[in-house]
Tab-separated table of N, CA, C and O in Angstrom:
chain	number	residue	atom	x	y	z
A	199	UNK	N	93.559	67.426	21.529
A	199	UNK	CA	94.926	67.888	21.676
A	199	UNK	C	95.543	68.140	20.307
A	199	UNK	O	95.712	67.298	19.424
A	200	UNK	N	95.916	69.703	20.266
A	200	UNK	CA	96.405	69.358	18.876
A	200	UNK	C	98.079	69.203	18.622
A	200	UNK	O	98.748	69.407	19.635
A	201	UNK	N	98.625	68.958	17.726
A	201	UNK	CA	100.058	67.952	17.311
A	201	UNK	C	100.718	69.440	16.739
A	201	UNK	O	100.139	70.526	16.759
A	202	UNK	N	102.091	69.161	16.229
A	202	UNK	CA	102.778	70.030	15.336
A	202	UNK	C	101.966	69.876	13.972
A	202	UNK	O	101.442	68.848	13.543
A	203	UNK	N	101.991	71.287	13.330
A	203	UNK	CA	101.560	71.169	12.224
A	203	UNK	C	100.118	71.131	11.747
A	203	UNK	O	99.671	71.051	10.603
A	204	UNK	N	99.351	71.228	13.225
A	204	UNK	CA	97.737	71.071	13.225
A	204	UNK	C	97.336	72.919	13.569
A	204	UNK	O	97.874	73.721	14.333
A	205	UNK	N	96.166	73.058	12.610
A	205	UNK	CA	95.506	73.891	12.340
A	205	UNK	C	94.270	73.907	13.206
A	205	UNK	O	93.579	72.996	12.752
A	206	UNK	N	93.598	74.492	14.264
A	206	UNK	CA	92.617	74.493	14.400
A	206	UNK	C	92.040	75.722	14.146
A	206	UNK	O	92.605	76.808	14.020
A	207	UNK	N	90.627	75.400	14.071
A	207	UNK	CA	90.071	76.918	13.161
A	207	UNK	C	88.630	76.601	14.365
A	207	UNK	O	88.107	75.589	14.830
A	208	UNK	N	88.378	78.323	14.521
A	208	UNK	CA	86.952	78.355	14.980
A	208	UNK	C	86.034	78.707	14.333
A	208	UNK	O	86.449	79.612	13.609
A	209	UNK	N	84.509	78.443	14.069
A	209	UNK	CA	83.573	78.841	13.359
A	209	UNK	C	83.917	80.683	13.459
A	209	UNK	O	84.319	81.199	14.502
A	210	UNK	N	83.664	81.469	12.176
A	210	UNK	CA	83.026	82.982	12.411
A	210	UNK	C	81.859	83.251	13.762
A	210	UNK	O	80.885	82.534	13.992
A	211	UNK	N	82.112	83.997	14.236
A	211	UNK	CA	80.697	84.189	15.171
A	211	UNK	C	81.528	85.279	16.031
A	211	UNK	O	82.661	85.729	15.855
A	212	UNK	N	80.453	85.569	17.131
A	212	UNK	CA	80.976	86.126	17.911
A	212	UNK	C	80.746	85.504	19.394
A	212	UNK	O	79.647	85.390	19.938
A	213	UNK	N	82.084	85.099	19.974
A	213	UNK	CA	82.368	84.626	21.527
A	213	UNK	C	82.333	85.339	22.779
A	213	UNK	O	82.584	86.541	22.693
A	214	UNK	N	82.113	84.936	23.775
A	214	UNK	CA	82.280	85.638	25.128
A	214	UNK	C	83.674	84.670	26.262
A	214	UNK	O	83.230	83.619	26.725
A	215	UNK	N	84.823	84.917	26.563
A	215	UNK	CA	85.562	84.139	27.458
A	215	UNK	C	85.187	84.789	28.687
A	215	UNK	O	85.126	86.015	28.781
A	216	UNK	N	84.913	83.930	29.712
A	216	UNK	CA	84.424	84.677	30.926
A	216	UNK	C	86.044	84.069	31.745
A	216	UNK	O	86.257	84.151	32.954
A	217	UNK	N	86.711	83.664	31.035
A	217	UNK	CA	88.090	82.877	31.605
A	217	UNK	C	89.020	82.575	30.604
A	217	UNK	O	88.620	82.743	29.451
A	218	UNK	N	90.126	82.182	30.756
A	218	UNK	CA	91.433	82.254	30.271
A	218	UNK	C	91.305	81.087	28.812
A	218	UNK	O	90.965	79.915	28.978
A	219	UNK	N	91.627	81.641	27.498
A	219	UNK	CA	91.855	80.012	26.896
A	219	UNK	C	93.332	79.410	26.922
A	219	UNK	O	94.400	79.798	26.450
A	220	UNK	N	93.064	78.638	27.442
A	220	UNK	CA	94.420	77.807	27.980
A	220	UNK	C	95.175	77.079	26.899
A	220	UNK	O	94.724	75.984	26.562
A	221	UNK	N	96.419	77.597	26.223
A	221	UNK	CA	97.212	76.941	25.187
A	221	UNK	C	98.405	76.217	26.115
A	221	UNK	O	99.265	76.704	26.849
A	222	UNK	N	98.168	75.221	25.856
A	222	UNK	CA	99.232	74.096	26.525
A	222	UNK	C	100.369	73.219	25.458
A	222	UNK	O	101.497	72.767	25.655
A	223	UNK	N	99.864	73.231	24.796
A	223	UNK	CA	100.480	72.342	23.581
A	223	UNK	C	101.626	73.429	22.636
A	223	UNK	O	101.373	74.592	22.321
A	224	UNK	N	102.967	72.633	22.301
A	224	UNK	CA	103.650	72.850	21.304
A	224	UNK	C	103.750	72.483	19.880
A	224	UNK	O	103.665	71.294	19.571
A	225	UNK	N	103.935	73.452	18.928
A	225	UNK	CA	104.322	72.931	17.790
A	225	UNK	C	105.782	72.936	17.640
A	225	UNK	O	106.519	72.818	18.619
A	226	UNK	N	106.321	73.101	16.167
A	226	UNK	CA	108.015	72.683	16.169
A	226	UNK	C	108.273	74.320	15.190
A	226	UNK	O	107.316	74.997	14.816
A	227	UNK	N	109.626	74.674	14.943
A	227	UNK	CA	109.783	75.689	14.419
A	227	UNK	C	109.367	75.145	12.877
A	227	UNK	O	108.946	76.054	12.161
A	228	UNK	N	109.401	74.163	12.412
A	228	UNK	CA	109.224	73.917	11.264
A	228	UNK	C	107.408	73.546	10.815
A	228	UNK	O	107.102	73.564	9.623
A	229	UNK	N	106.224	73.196	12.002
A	229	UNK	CA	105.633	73.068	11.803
A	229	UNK	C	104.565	73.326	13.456
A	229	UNK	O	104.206	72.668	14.432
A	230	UNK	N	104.419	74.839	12.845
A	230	UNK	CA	104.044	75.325	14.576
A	230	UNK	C	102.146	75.217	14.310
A	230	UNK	O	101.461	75.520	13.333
A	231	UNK	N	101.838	74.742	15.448
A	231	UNK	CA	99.921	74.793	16.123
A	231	UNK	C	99.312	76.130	15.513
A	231	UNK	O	100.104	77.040	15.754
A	232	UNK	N	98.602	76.424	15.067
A	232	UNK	CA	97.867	77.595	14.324
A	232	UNK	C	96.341	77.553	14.552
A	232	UNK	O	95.375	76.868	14.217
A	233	UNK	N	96.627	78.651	15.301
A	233	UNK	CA	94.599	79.153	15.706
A	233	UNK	C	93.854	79.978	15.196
A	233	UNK	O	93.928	81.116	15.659
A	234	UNK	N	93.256	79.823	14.511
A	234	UNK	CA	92.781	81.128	13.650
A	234	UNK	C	90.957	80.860	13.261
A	234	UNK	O	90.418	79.753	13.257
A	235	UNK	N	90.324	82.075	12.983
A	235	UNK	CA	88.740	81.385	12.490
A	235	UNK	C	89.045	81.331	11.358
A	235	UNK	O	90.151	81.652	10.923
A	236	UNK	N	87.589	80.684	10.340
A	236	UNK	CA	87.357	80.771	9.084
A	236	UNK	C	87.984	81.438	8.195
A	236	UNK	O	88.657	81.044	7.242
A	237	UNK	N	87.527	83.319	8.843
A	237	UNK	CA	88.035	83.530	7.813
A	237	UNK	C	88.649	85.297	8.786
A	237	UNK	O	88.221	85.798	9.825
A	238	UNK	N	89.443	85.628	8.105
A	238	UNK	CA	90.209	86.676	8.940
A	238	UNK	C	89.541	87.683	9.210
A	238	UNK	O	88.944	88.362	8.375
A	239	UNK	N	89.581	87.923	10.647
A	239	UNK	CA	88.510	88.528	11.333
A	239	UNK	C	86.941	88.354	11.232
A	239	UNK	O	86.077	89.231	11.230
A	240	UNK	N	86.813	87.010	11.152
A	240	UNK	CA	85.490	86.431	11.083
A	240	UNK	C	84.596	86.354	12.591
A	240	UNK	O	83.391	86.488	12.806
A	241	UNK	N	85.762	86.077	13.517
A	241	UNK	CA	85.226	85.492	14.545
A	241	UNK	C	85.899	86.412	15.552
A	241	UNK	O	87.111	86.617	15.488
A	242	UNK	N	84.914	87.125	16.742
A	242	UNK	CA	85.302	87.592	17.624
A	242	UNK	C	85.573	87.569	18.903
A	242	UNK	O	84.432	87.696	19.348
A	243	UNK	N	86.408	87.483	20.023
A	243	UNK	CA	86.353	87.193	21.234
A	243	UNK	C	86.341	88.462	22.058
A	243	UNK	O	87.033	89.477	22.000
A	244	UNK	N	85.368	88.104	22.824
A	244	UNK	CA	84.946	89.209	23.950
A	244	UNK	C	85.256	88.881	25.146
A	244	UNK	O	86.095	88.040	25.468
A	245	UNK	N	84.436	89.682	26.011
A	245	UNK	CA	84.387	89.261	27.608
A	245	UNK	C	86.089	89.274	28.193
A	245	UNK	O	87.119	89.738	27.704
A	246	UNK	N	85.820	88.584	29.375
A	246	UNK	CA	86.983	88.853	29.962
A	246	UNK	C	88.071	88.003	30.295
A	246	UNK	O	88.694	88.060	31.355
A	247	UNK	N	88.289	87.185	29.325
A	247	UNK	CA	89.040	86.106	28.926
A	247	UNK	C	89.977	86.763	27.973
A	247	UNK	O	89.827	87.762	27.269
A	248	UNK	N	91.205	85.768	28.162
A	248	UNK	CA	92.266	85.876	27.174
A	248	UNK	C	93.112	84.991	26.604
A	248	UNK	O	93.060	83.987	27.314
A	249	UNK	N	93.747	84.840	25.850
A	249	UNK	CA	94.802	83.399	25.794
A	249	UNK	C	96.124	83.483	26.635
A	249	UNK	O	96.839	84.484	26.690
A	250	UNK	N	96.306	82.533	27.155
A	250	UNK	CA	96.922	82.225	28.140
A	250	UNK	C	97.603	81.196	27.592
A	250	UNK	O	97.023	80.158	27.271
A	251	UNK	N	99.146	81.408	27.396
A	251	UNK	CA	100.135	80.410	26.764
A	251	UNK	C	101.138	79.951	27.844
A	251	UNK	O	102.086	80.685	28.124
A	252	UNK	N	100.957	78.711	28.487
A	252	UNK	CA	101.707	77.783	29.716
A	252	UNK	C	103.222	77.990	29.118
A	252	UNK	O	103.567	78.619	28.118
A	253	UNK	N	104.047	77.218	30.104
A	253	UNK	CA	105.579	77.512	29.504
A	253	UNK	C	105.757	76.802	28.519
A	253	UNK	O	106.433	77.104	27.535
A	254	UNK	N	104.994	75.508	28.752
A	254	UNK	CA	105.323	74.317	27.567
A	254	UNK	C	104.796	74.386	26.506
A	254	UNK	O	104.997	73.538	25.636
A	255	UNK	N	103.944	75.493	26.330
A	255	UNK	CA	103.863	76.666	24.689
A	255	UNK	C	104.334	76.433	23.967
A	255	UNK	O	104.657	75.345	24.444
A	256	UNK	N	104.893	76.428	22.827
A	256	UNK	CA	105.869	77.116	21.869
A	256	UNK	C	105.626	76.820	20.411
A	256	UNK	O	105.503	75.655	20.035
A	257	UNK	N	105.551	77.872	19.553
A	257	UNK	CA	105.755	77.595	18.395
A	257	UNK	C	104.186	77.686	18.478
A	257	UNK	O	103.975	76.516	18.158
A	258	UNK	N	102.909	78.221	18.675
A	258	UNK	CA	101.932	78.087	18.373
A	258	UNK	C	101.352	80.003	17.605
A	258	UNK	O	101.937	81.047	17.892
A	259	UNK	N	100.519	79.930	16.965
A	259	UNK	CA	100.311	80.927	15.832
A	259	UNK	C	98.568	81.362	15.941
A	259	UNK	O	97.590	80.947	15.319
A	260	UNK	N	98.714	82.327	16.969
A	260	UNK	CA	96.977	82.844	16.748
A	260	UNK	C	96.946	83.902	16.008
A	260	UNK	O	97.720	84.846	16.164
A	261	UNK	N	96.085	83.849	15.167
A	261	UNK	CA	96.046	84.769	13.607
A	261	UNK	C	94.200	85.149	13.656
A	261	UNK	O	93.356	84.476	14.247
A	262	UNK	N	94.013	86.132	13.026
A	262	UNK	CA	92.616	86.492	12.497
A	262	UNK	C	91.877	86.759	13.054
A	262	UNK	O	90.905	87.026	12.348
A	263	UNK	N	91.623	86.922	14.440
A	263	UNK	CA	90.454	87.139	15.313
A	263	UNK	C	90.471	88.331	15.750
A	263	UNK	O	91.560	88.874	15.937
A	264	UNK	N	89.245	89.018	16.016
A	264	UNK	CA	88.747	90.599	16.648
A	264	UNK	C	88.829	90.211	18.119
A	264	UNK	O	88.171	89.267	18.559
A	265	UNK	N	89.761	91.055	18.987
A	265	UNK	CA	89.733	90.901	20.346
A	265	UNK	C	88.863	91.854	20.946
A	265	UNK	O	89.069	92.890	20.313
A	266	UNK	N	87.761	92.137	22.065
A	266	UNK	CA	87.790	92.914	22.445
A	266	UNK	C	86.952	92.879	23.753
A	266	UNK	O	86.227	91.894	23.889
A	267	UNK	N	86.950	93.935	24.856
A	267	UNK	CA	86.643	93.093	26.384
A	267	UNK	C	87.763	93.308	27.149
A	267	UNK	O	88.805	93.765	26.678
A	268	UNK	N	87.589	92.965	28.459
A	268	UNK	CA	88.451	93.981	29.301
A	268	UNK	C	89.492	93.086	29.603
A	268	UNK	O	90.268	93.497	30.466
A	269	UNK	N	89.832	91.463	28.913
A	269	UNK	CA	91.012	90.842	28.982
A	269	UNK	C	91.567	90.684	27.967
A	269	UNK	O	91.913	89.567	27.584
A	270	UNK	N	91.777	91.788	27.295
A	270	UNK	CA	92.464	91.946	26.467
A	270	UNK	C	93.937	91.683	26.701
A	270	UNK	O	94.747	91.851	25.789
């Protein structure tokens, strides 16, 4: 679970979502959740998955990744 202010990073590579990635968690305006790979546009997501941000969302930051696949 990640907190305000937490960074998670995915390895470079390239992914397949055959389903939704589910962001549930909030950060704060001063220190918002950040998703991003290695390194910008390192890591790609395919297939037919997408991110999916619940209401209790907020304040979270997906950065750097190649989308591409029909859930876009």
């Amino acid at each position: 679970s990640a907190n305000p202010g937490d960074t998670i990073t995915l390895a470079n590579g390239s992914y397949s979502a055959g389903s939704a990635i589910t962001v549930s968690r909030s950060g704060s305006s001063t220190a918002p959740i950040t998703i991003a790979p290695d390194t910008t546009g390192g890591a790609t997501i395919g297939g037919s998955g997408h991110f999916h941000f619940t209401n209790n969302a907020a304040y979270v930051t997906v950065r750097g990744f190649v989308f591409n696949g029909s859930g876009i």
